[in-house]
mmCIF file of C-alpha atoms in Angstrom:
data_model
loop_
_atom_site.group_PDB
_atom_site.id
_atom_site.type_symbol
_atom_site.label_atom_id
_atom_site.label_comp_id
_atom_site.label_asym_id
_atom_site.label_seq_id
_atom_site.Cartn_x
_atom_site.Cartn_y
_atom_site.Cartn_z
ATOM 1 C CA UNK A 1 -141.002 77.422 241.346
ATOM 2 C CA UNK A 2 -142.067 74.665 238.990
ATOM 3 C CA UNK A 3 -140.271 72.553 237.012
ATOM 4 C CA UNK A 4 -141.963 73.870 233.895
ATOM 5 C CA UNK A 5 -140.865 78.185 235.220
ATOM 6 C CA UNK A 6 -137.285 76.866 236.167
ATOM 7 C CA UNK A 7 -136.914 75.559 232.718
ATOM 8 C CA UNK A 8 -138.541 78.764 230.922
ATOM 9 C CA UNK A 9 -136.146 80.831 232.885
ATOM 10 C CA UNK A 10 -133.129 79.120 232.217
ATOM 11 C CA UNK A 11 -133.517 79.025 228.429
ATOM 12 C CA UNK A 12 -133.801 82.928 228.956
ATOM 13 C CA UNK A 13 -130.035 82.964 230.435
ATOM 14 C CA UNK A 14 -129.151 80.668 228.703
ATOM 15 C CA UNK A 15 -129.952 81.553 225.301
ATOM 16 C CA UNK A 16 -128.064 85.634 226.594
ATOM 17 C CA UNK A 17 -125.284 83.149 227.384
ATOM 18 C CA UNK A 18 -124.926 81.320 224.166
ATOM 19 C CA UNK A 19 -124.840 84.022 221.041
ATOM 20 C CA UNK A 20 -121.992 86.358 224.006
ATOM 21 C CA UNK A 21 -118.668 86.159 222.068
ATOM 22 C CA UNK A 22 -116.296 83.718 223.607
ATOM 23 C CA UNK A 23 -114.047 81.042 223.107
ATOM 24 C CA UNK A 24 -116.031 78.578 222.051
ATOM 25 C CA UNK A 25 -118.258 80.310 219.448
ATOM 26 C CA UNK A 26 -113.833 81.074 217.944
ATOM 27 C CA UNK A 27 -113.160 77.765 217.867
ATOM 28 C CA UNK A 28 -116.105 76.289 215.909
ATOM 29 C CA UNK A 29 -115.909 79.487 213.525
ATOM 30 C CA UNK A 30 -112.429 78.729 213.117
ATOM 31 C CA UNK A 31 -113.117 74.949 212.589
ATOM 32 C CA UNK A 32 -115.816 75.703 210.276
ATOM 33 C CA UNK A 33 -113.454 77.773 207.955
ATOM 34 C CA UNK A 34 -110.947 75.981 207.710
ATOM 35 C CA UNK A 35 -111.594 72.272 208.168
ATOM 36 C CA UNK A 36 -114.509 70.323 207.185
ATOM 37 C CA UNK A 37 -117.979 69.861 208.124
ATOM 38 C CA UNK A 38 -117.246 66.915 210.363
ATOM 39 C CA UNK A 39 -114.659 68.482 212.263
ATOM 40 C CA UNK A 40 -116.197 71.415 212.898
ATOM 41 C CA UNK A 41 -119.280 69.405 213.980
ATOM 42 C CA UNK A 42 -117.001 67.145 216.200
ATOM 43 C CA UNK A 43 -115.515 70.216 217.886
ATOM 44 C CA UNK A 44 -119.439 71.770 218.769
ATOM 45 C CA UNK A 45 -120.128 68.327 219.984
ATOM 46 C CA UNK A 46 -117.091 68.380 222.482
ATOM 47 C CA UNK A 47 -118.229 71.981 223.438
ATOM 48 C CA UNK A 48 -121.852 70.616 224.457
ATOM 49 C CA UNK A 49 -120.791 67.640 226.073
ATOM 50 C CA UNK A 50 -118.287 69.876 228.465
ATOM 51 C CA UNK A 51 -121.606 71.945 229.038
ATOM 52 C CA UNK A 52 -123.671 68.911 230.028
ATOM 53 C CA UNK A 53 -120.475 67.729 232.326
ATOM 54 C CA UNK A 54 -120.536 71.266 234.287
ATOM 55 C CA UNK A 55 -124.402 71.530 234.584
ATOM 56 C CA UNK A 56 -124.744 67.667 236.128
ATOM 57 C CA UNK A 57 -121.327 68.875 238.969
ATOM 58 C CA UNK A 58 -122.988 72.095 239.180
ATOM 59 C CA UNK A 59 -126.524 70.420 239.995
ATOM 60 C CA UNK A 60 -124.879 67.861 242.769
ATOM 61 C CA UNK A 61 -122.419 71.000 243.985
ATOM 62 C CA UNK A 62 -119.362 69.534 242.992
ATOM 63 C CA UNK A 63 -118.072 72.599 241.587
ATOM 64 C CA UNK A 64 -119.509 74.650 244.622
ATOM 65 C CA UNK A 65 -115.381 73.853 245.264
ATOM 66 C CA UNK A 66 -114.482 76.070 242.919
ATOM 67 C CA UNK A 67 -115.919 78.504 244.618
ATOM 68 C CA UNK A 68 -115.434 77.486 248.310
ATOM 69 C CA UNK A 69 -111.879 76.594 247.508
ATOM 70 C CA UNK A 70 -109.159 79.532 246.416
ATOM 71 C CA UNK A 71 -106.835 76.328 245.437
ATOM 72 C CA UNK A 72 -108.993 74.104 243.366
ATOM 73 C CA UNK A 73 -109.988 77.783 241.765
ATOM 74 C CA UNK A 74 -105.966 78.665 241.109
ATOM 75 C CA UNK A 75 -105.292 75.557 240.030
ATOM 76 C CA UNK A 76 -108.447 75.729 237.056
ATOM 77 C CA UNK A 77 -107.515 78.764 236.216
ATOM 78 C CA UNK A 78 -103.895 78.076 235.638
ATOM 79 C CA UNK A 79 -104.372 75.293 233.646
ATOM 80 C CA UNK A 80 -107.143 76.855 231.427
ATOM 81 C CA UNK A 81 -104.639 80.017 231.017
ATOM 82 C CA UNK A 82 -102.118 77.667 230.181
ATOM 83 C CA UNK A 83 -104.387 75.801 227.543
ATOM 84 C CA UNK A 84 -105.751 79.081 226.004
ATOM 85 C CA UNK A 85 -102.455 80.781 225.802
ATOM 86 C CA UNK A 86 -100.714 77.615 224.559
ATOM 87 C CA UNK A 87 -103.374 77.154 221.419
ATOM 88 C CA UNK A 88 -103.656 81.158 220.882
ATOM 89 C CA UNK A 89 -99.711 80.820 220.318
ATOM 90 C CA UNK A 90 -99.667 77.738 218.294
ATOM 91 C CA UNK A 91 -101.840 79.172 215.835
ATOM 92 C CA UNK A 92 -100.275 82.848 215.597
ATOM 93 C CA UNK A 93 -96.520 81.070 215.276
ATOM 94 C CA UNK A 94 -98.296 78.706 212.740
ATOM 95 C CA UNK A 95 -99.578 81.577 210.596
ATOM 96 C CA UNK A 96 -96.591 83.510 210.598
ATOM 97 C CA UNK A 97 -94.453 80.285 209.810
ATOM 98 C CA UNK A 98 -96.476 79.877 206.844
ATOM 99 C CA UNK A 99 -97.541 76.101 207.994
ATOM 100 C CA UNK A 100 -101.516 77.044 206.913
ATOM 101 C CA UNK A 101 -100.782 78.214 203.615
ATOM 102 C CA UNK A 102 -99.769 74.556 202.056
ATOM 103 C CA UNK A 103 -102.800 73.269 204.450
ATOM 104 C CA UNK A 104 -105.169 76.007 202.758
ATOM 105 C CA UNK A 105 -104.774 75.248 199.269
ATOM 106 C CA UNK A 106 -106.790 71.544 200.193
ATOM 107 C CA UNK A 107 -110.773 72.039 199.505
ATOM 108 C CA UNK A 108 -110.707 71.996 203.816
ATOM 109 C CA UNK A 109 -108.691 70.323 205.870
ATOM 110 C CA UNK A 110 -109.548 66.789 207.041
ATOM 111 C CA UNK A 111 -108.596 66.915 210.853
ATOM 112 C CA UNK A 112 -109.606 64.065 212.958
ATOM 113 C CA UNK A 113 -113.219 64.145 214.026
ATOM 114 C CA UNK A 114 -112.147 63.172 217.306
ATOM 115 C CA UNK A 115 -109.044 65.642 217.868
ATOM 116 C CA UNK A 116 -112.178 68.230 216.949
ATOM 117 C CA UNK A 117 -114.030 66.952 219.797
ATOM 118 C CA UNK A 118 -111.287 66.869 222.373
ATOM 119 C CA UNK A 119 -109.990 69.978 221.579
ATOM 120 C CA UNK A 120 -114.173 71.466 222.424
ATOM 121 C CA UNK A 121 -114.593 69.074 225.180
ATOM 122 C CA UNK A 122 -111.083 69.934 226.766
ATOM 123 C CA UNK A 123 -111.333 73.752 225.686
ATOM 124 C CA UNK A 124 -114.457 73.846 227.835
ATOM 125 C CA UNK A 125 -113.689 71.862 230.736
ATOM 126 C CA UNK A 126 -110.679 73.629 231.547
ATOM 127 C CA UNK A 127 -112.869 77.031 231.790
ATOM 128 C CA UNK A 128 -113.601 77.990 235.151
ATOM 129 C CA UNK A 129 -115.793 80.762 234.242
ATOM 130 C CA UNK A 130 -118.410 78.036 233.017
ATOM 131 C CA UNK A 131 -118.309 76.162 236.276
ATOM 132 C CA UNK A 132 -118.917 79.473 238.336
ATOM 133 C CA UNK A 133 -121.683 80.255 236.210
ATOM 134 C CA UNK A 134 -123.452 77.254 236.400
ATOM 135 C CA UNK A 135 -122.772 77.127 240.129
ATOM 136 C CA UNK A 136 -124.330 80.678 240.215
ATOM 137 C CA UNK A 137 -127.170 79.750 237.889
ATOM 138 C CA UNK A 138 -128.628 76.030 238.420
ATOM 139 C CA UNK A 139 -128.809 76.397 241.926
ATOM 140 C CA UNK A 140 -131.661 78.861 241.238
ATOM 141 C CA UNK A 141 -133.394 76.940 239.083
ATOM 142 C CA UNK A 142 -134.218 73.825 241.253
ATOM 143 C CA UNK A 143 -137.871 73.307 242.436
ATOM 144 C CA UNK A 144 -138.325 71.113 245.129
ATOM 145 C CA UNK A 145 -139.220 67.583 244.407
ATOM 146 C CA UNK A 146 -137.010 67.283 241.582
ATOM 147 C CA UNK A 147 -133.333 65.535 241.640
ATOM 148 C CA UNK A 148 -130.573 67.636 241.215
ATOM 149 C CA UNK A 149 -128.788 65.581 238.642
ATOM 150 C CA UNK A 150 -131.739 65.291 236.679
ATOM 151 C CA UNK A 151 -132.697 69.176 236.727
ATOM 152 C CA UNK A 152 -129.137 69.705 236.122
ATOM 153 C CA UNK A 153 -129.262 67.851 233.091
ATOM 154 C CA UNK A 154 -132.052 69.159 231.807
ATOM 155 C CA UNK A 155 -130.675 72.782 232.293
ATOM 156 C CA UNK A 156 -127.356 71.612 230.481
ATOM 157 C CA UNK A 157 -129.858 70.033 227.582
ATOM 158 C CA UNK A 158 -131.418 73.032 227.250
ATOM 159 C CA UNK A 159 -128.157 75.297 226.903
ATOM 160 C CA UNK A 160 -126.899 72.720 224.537
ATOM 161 C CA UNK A 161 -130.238 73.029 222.683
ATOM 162 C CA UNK A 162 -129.352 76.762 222.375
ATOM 163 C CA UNK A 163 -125.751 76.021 221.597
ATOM 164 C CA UNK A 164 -126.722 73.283 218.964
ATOM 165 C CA UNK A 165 -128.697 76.051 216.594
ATOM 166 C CA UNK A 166 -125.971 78.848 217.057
ATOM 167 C CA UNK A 167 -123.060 75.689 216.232
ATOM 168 C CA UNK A 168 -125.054 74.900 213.475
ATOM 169 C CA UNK A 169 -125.677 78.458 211.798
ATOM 170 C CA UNK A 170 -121.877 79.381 212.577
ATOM 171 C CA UNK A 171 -120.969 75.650 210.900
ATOM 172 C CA UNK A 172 -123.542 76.055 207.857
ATOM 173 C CA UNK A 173 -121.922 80.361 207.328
ATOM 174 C CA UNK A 174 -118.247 79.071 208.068
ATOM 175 C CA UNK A 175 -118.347 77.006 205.261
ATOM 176 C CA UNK A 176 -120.143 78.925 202.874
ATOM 177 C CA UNK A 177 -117.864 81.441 203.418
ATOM 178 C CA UNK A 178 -114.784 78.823 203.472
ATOM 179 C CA UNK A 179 -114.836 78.090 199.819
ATOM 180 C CA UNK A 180 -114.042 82.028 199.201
ATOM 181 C CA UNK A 181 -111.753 82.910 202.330
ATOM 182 C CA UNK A 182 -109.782 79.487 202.534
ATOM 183 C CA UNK A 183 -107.039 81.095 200.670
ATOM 184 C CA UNK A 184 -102.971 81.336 202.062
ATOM 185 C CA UNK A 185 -103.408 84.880 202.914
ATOM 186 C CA UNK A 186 -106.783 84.975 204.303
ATOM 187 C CA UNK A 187 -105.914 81.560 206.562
ATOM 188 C CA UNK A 188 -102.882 83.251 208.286
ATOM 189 C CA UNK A 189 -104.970 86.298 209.432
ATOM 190 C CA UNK A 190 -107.912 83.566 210.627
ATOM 191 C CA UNK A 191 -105.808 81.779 212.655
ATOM 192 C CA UNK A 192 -103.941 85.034 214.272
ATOM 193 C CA UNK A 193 -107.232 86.886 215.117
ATOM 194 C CA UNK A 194 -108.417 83.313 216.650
ATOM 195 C CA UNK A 195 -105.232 82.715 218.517
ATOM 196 C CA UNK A 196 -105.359 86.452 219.396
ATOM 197 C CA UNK A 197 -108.938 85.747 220.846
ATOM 198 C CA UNK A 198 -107.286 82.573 222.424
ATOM 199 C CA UNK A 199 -104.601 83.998 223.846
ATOM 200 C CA UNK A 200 -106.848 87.461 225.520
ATOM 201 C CA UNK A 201 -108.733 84.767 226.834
ATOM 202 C CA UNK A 202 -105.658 82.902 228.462
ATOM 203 C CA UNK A 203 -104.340 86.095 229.886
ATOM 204 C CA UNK A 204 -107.474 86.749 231.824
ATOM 205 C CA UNK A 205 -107.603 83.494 233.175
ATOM 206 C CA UNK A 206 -103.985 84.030 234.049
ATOM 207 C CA UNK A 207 -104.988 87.499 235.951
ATOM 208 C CA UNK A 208 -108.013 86.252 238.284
ATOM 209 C CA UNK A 209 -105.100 83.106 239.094
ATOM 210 C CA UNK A 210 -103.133 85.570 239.983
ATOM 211 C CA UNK A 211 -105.776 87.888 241.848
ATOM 212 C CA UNK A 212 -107.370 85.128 243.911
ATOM 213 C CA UNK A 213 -106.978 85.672 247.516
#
């Protein structure tokens, strides 16, 4: 394999990967919405620099111990449940204590660029599923002559590249749409069917911690 076919046939998977429904296309949706521009921005950015973080382990085999070892893989997959579940809550309890409503009545709400961007980068790094899958999937795509950390960059850049244009369409229809839905009512259901989404998540991680051998 070339280095020119291993890059073709990553951007295939990965571009599958990116526009699948998860937690991270929520949260910038969400972001979008309801806070500004920036933030939402901010919180993609964290999201692709997570990615880049698990492609370069992936590409040197550090996270090969997520898959060699059931305790490193528990202990991931606690935390992210944990992490998931603990945001999917805060923002049903939040909706249903009426918190957004004062928030929503702002044009969008100014959250801290860099609370965005932890929130993406942490949100991704505590997902095991992205390690596996990049331990799965960069492994295959490494011709010989090349060094793994680079090649695993370069398979991370070109996920991100994916993830950039999808972050940026979901950013640029989040806030069109944000002017019309960022109303009290409209808020409270955004944030339960995100922390709903959230919290599913969570609870899965929560049931392969507790199915691991």
């Amino acid at each position: 394999m070339t280095f020119e076919q291993a890059v073709l046939g990553f951007a295939v998977v990965a571009a599958l990967l990116t526009v699948v429904p998860g937690v991270d296309t929520a949260l910038v949706l969400r972001s979008s919405i309801s806070h500004s521009r920036g933030y939402a921005a901010a919180t993609a950015l964290g999201v692709l620099s997570g990615t880049i973080a698990w492609g370069i382990a992936a590409a040197v085999g550090a996270t090969a111990l997520l898959a060699a070892s059931t305790l490193v893989y528990r202990v991931f997959s606690l935390a992210g449940a944990i992490y998931l579940a603990w945001m999917g809550a805060r923002f049903i309890v939040k909706s249903f204590r009426g918190g957004v409503a004062q928030d929503a009545e702002l044009p969008a709400l100014r959250g801290s660029a860099r609370r965005g961007f932890t929130t993406g980068l942490v949100t991704n790094l505590l997902n095991p599923k992205v390690g596996v899958f990049y331990l799965a999937a960069i492994p295959q795509f490494l011709p010989e002559g090349v060094s793994p950390i680079v090649m695993g960059t370069v398979l991370a850049l070109v996920h991100n590249a994916f993830g950039l244009v999808w972050f940026a369409a979901l950013i640029l229809a989040g806030s069109a749409l944000g002017a019309r839905l960022r109303s009290p009512r409209v808020m409270r259901w955004l944030d339960r069917v995100t922390g709903g989404v959230l919290l599913l998540f969570g609870v899965r991680l929560a049931l392969d911690f507790r199915s691991a051998p």
